[in-house]
Coordinates of N, CA and C and ligand atoms in Angstrom, one line a residue:
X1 N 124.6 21.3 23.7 CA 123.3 21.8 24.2 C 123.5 22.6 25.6
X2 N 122.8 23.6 25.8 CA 123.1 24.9 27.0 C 122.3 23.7 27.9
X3 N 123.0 23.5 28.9 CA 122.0 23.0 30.6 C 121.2 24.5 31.3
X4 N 120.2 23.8 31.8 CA 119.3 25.1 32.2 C 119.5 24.1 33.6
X5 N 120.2 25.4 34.2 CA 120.3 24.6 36.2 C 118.8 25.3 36.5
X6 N 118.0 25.9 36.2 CA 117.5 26.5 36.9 C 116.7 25.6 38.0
X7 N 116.2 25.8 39.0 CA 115.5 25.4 39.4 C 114.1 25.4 39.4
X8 N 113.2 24.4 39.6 CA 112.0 24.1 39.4 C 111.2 25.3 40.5
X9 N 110.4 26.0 39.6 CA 109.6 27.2 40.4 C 108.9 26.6 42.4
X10 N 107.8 25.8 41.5 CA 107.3 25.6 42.7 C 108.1 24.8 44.2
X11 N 109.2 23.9 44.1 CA 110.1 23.6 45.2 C 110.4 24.6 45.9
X12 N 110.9 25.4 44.8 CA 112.1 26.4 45.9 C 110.9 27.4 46.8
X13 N 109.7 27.5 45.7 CA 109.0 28.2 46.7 C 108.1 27.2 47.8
X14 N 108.2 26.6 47.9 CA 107.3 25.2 49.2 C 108.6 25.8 50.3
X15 N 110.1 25.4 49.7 CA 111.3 25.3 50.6 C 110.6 27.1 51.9
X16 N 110.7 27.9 50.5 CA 110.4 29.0 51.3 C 109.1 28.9 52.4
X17 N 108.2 28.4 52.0 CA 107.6 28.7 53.1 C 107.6 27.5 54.2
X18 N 108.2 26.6 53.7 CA 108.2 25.7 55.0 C 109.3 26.8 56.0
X19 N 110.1 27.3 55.7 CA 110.9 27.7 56.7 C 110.3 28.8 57.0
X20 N 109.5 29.3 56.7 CA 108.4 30.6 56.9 C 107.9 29.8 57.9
X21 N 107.0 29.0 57.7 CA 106.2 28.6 58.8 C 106.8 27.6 60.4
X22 N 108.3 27.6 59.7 CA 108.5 26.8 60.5 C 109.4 27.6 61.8
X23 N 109.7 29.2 61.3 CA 110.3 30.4 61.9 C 109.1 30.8 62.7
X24 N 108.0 30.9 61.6 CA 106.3 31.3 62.8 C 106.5 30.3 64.0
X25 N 106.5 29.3 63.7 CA 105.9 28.4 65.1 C 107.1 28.6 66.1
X26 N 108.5 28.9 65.5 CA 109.5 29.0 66.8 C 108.9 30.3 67.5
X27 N 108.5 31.0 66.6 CA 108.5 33.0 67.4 C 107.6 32.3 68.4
X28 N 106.2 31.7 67.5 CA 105.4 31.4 68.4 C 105.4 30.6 70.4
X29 N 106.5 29.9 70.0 CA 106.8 29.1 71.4 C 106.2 27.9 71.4
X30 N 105.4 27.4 70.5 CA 104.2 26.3 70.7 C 104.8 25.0 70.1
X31 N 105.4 23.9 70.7 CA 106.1 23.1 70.2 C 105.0 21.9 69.6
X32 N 106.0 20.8 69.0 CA 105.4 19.7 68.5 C 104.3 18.7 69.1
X33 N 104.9 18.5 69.7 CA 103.9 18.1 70.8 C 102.3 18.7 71.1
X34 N 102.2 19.8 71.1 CA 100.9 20.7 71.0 C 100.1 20.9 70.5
X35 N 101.5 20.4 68.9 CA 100.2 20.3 67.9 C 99.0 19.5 67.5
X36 N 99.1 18.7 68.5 CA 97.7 17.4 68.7 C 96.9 18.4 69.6
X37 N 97.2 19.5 70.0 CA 96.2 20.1 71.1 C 94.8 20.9 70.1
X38 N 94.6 20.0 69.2 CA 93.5 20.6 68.4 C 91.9 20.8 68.9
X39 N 90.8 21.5 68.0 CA 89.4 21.3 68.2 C 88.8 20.0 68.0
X40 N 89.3 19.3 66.9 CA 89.2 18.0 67.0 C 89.3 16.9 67.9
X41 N 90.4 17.3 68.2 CA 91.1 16.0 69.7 C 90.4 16.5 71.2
X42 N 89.4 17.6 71.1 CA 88.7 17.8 72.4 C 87.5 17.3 72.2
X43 N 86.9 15.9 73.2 CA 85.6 15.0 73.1 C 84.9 16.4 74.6
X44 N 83.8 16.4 73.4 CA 82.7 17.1 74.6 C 82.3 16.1 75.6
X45 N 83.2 15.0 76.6 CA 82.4 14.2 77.2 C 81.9 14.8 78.6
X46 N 81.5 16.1 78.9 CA 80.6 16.6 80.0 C 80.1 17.7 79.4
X47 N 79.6 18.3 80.5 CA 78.8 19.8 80.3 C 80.0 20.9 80.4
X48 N 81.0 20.5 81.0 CA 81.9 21.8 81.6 C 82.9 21.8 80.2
X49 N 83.4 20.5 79.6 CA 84.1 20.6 78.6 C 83.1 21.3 77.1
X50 N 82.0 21.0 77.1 CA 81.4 21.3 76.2 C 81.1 23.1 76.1
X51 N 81.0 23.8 77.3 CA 81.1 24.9 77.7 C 82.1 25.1 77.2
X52 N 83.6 24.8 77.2 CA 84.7 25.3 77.0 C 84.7 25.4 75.6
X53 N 84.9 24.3 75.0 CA 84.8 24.2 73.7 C 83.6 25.4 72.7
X54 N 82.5 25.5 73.5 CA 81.9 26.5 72.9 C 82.3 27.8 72.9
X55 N 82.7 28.4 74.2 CA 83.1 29.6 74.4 C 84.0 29.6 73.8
X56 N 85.4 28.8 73.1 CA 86.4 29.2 72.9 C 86.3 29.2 71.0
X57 N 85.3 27.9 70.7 CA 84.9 28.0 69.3 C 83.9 29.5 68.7
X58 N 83.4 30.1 69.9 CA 82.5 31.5 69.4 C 83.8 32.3 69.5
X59 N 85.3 32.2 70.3 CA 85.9 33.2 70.1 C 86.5 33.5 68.8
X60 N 87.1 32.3 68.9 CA 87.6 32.3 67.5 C 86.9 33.0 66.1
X61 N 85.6 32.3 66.3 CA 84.7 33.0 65.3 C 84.4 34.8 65.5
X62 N 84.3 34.9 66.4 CA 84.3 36.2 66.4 C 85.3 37.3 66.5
X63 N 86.1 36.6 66.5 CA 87.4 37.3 67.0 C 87.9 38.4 66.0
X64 N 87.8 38.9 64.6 CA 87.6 39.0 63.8 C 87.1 40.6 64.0
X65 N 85.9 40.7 64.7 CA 85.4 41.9 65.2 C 85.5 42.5 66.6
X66 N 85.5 41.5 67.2 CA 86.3 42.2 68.6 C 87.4 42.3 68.6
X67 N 88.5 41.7 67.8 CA 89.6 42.4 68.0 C 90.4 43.4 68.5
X68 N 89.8 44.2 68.4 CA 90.1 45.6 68.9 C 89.3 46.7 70.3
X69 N 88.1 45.6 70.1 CA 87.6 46.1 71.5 C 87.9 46.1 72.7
X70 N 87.3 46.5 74.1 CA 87.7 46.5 75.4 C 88.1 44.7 75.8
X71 N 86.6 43.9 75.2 CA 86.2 42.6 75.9 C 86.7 42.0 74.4
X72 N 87.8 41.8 74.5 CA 88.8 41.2 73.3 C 89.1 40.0 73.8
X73 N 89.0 39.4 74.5 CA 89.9 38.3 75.3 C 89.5 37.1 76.2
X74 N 90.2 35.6 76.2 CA 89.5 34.5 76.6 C 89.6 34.1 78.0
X75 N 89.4 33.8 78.8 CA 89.5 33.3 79.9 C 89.4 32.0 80.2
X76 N 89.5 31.2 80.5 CA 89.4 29.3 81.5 C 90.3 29.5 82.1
X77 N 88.9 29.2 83.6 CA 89.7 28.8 84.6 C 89.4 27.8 85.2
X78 N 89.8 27.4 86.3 CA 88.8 26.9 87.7 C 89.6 25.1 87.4
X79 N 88.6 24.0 87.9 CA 89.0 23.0 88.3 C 90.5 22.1 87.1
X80 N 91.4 21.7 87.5 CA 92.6 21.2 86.9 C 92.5 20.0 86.5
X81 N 92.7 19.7 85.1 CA 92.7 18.9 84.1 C 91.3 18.7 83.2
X82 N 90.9 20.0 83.8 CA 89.4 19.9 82.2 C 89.9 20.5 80.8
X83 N 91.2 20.6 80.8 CA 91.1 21.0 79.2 C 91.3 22.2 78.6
X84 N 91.7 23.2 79.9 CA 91.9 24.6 79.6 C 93.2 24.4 79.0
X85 N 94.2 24.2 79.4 CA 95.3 24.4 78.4 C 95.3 23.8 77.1
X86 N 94.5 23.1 76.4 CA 94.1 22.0 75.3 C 93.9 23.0 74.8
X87 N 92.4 23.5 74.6 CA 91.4 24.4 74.2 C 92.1 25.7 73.8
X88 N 93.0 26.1 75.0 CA 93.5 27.6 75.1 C 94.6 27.4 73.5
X89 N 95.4 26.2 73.6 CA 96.4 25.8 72.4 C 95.6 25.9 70.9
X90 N 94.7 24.8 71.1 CA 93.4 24.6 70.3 C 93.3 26.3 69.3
X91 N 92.8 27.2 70.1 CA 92.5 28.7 70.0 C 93.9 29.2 68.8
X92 N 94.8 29.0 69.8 CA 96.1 29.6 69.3 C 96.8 28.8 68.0
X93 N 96.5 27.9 67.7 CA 96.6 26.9 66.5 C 95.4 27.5 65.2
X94 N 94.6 27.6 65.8 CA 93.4 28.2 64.8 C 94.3 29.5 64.2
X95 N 94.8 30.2 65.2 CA 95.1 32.0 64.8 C 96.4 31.9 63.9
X96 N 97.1 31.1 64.2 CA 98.6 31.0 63.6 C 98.2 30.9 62.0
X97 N 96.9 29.7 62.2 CA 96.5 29.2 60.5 C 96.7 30.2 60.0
X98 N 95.5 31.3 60.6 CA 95.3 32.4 60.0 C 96.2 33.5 59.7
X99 N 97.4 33.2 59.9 CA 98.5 34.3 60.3 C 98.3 35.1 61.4
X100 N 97.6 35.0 62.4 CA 97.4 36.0 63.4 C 98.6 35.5 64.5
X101 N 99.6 36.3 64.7 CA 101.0 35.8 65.3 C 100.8 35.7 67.2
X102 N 100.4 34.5 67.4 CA 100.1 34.2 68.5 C 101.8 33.8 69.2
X103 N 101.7 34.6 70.6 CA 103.1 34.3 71.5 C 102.4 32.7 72.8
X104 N 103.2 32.1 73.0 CA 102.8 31.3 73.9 C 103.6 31.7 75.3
X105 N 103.0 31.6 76.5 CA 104.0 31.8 77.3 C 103.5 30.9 78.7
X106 N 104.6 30.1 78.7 CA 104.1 29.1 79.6 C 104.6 30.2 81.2
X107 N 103.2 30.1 81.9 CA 103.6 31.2 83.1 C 104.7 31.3 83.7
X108 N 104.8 29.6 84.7 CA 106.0 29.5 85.3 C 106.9 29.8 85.1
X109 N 107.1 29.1 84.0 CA 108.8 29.0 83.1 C 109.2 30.4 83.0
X110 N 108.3 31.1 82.5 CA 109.0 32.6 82.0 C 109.0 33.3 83.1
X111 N 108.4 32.9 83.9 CA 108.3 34.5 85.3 C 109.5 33.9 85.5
X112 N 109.9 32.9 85.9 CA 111.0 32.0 86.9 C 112.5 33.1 86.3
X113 N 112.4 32.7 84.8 CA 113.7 32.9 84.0 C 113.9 34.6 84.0
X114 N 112.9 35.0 84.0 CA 112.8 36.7 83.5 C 113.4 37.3 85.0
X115 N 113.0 36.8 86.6 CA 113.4 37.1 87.4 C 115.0 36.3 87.7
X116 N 115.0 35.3 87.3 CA 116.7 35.2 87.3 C 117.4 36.2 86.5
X117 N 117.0 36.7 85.3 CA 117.8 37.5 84.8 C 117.7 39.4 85.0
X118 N 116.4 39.5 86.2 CA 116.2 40.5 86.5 C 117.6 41.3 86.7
X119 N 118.4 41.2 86.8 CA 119.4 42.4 87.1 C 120.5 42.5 85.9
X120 N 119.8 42.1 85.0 CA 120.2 42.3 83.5 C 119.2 43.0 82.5
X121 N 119.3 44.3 82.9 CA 118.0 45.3 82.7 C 117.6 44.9 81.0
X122 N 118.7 45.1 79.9 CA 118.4 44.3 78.7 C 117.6 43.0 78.6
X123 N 117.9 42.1 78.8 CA 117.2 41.0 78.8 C 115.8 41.0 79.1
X124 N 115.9 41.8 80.6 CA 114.6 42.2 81.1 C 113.5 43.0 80.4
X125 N 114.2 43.6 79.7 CA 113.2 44.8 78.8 C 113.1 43.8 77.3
X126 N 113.5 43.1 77.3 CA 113.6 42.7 76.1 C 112.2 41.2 76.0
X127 N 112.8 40.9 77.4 CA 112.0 39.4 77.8 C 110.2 39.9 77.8
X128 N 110.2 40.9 78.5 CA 108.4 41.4 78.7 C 108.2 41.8 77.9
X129 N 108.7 42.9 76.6 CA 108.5 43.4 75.7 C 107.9 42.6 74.6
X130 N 108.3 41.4 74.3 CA 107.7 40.1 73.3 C 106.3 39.7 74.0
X131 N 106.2 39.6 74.9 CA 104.7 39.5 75.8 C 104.1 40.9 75.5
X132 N 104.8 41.6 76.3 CA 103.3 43.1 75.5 C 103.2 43.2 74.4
X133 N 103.7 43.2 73.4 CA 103.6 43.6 72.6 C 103.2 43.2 71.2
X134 N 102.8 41.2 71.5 CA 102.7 40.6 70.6 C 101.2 40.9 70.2
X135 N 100.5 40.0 69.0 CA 99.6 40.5 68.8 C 98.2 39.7 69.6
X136 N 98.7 38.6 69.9 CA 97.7 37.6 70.9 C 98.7 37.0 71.7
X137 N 98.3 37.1 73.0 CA 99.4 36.6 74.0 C 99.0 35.1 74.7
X138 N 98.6 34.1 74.6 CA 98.6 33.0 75.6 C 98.9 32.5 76.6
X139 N 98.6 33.2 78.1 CA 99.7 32.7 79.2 C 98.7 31.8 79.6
X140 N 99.7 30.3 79.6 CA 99.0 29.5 80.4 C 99.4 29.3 81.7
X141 N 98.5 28.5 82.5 CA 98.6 28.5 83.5 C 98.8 29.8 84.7
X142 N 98.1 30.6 84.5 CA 98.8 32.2 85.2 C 98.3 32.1 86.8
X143 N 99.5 32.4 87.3 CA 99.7 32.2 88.6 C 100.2 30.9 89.3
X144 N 100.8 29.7 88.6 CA 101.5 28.6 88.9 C 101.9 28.8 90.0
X145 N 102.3 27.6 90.8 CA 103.4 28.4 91.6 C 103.2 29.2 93.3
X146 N 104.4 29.3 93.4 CA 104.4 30.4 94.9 C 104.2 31.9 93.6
X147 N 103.6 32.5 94.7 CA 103.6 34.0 93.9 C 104.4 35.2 95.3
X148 N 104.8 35.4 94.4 CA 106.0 36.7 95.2 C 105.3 37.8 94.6
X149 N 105.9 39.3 95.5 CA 105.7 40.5 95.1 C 106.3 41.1 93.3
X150 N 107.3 40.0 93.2 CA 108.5 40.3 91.9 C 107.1 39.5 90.7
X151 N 106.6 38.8 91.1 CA 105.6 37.6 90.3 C 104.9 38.8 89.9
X152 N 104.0 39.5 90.3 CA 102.9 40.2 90.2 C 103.1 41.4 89.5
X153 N 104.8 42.0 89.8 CA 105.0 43.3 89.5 C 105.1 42.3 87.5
X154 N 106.0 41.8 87.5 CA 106.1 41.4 85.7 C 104.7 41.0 85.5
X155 N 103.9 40.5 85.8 CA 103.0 40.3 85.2 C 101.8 41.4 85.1
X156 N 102.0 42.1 86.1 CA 101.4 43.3 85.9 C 101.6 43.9 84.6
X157 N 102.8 44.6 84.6 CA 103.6 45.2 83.4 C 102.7 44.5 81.9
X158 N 103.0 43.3 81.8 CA 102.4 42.7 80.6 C 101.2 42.9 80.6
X159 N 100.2 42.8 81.5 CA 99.0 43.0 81.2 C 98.0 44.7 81.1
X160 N 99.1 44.8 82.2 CA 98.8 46.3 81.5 C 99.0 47.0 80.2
X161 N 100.0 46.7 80.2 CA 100.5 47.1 79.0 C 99.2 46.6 77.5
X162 N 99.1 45.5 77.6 CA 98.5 44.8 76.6 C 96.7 45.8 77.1
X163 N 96.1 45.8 78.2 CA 95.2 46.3 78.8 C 95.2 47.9 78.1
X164 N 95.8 48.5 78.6 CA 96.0 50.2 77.7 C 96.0 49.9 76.4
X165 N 96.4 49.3 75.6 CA 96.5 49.5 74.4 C 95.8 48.1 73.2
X166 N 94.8 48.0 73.8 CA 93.4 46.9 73.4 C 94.6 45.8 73.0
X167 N 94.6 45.4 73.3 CA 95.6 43.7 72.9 C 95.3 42.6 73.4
X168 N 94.8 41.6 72.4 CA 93.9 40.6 73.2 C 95.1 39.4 74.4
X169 N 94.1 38.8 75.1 CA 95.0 37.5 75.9 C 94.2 36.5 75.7
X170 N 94.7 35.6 75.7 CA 94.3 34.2 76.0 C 95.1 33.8 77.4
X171 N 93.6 33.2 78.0 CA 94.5 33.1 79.9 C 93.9 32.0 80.3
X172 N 95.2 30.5 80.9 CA 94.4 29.5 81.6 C 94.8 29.7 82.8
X173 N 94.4 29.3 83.9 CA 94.6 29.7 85.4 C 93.7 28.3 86.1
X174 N 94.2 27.6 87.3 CA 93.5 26.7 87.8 C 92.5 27.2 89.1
X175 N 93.2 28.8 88.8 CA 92.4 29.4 90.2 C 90.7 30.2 89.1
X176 N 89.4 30.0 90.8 CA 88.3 31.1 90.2 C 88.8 32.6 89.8
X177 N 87.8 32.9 89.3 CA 88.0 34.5 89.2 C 88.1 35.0 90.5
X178 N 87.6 34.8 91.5 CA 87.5 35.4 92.7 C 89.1 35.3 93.4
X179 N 89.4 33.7 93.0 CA 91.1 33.9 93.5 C 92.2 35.1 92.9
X180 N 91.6 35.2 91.4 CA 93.0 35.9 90.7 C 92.4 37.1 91.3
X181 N 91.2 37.9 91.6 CA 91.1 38.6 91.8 C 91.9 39.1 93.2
X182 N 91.7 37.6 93.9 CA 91.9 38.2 95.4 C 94.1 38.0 95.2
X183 N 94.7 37.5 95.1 CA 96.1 37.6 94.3 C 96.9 38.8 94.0
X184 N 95.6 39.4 93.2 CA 96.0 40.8 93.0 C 94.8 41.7 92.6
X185 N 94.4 42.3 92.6 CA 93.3 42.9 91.9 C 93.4 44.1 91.0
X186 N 94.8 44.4 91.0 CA 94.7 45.1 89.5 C 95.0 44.3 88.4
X187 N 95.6 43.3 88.8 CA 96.1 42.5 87.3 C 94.6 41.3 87.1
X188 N 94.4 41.2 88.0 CA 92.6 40.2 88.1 C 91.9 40.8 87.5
X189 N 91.1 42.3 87.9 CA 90.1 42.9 87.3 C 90.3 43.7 85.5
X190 N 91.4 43.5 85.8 CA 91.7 43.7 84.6 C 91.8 42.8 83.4
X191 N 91.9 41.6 83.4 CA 91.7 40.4 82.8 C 90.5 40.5 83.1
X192 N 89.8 40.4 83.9 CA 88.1 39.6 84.0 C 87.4 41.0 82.6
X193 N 88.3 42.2 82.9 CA 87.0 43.0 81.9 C 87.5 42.6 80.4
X194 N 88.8 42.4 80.4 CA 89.1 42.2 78.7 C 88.6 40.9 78.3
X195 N 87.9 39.6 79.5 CA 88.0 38.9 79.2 C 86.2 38.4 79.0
X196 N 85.4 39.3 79.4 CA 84.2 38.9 80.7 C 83.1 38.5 79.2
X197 N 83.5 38.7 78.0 CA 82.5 38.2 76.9 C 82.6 36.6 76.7
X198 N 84.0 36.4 77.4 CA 84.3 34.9 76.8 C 85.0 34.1 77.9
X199 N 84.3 34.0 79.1 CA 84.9 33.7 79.9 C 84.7 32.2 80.7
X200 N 85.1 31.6 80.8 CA 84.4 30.1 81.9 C 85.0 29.7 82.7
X201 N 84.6 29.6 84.0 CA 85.1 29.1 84.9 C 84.0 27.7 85.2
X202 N 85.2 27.0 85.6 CA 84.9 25.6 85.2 C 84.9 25.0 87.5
X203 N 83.7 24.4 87.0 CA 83.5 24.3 88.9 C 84.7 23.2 89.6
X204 N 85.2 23.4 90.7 CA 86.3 22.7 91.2 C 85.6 21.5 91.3
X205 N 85.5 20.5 90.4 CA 84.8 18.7 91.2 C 85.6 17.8 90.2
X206 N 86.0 17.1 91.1 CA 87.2 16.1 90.6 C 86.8 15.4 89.0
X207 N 85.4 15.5 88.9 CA 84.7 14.6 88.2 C 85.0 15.3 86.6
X208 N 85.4 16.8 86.8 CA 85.7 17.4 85.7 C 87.5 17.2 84.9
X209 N 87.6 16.2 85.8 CA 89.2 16.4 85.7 C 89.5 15.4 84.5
X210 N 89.8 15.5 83.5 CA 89.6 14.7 82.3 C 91.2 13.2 82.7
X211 N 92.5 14.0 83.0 CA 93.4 13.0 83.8 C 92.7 12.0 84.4
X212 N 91.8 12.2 85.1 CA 91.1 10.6 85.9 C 90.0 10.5 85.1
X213 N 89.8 10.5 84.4 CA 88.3 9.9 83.7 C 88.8 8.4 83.5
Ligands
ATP301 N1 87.7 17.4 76.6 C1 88.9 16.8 76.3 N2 89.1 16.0 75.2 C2 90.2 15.4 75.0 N3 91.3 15.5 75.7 C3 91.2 16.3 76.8 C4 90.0 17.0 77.2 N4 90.2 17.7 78.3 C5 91.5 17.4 78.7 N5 92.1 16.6 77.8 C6 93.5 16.1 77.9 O1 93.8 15.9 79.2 C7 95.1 16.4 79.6 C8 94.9 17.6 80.6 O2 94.3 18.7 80.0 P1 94.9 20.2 80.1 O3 96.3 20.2 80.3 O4 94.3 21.0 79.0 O5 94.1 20.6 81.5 P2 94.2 21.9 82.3 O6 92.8 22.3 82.6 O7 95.0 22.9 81.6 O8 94.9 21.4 83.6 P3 95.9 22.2 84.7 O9 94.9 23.0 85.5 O10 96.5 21.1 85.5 O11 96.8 23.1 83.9 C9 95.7 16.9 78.3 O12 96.4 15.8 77.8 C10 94.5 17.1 77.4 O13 94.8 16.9 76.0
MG302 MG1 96.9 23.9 82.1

């Protein structure tokens, strides 16, 4: 009797796409851990979280048709530990589902690394290039940190760039609009316009801070 090695259709195709999906989530940056950073796992237990959760649940939904417009883009900011980085992940977990290839970029970490290797013009062109150019960018936490003149110039570059050429952001920041503005104000007003349909800033009072609840 002839043996048939073949293999069983549907395995080899699961195989494929688990590694499919599992090459998405590396491009992505968004580790395991994150993945609990769902719409589910965020309790509306105030008014400011419930705000967030709404603005970020209408982006999503709408996202679809603004994609391409000026006011493409999410903003949370303001008081630390309400849930902006949760929410912002939350967002970026929805788009992946969908195939929309979301970059994560944890602020600090990458300005830190991109300016150590600043005098490795490759790297450097290589490093910002994946940030402009992706198709949704997530910087969390934006502006961590001491901020230098070198801080502002990369970050500038990225958002410009993404700015000229309609590309949405997703942005958490613990500072108001008024701070990022006052930081810099080309790289601030520029975010507040791509962002000003879907924006929340969340009021500085401890009471919002979900860590101490
Ligand atoms: N509404 C919520 N429901 C459930 N968990 C929450 C909620 N808000 C915050 N958390 C949890 O609290 C912790 C802090 O939230 P998160 O990191 O999103 O805050 P943040 O606003 O980004 O703070 P920071 O300004 O320090 O970056 C996380 O573990 C997050 O999952
Ligand atoms: Mg955060």
């Amino acid at each position: 009797m002839p043996q048939d090695n073949r293999q069983p259709l549907a395995i080899s195709c699961n195989c494929r796409k688990i590694e499919k999906l599992k090459s998405e989530w590396k491009y992505s940056g968004i580790n395991v851990e994150q993945s609990k950073l769902t719409f589910s796992n965020f309790e509306e237990w105030n008014e400011a979280a419930s705000r967030v959760k709404d603005t970020a649940a209408a982006y999503c939904t709408e996202f679809d048709e603004i994609r391409n417009k000026r006011r493409n883009s999410l903003l949370l900011c303001g008081q630390v530990g309400s849930g902006k980085s949760h929410i912002s992940v939350a967002v970026a977990l929805n788009f992946l589902k969908q195939k929309i290839k979301v970059v994560y970029m944890p602020y600090r970490d990458v300005i830190t690394k991109i300016k150590q290797n600043m005098i490795d013009q490759e790297y450097y062109s290589k490093a910002i290039s994946k940030y402009q150019l992706c198709e949704v960018l997530l910087i969390d936490d934006l502006f961590k940190g001491k901020i230098n003149e070198s801080d502002i110039n990369i970050i500038f570059e990225i958002i410009n760039y993404r700015y000229l050429n309609f590309l949405p952001v997703i942005v958490s920041s613990e500072f108001t609009i008024d701070r990022l503005l006052a930081f810099d104000e080309g790289v601030g007003s520029r975010i507040y316009e791509m962002c000003k349909d879907y924006a929340v800033e969340i009021e500085k009072d401890i009471r919002n801070n979900y860590r101490l609840k």
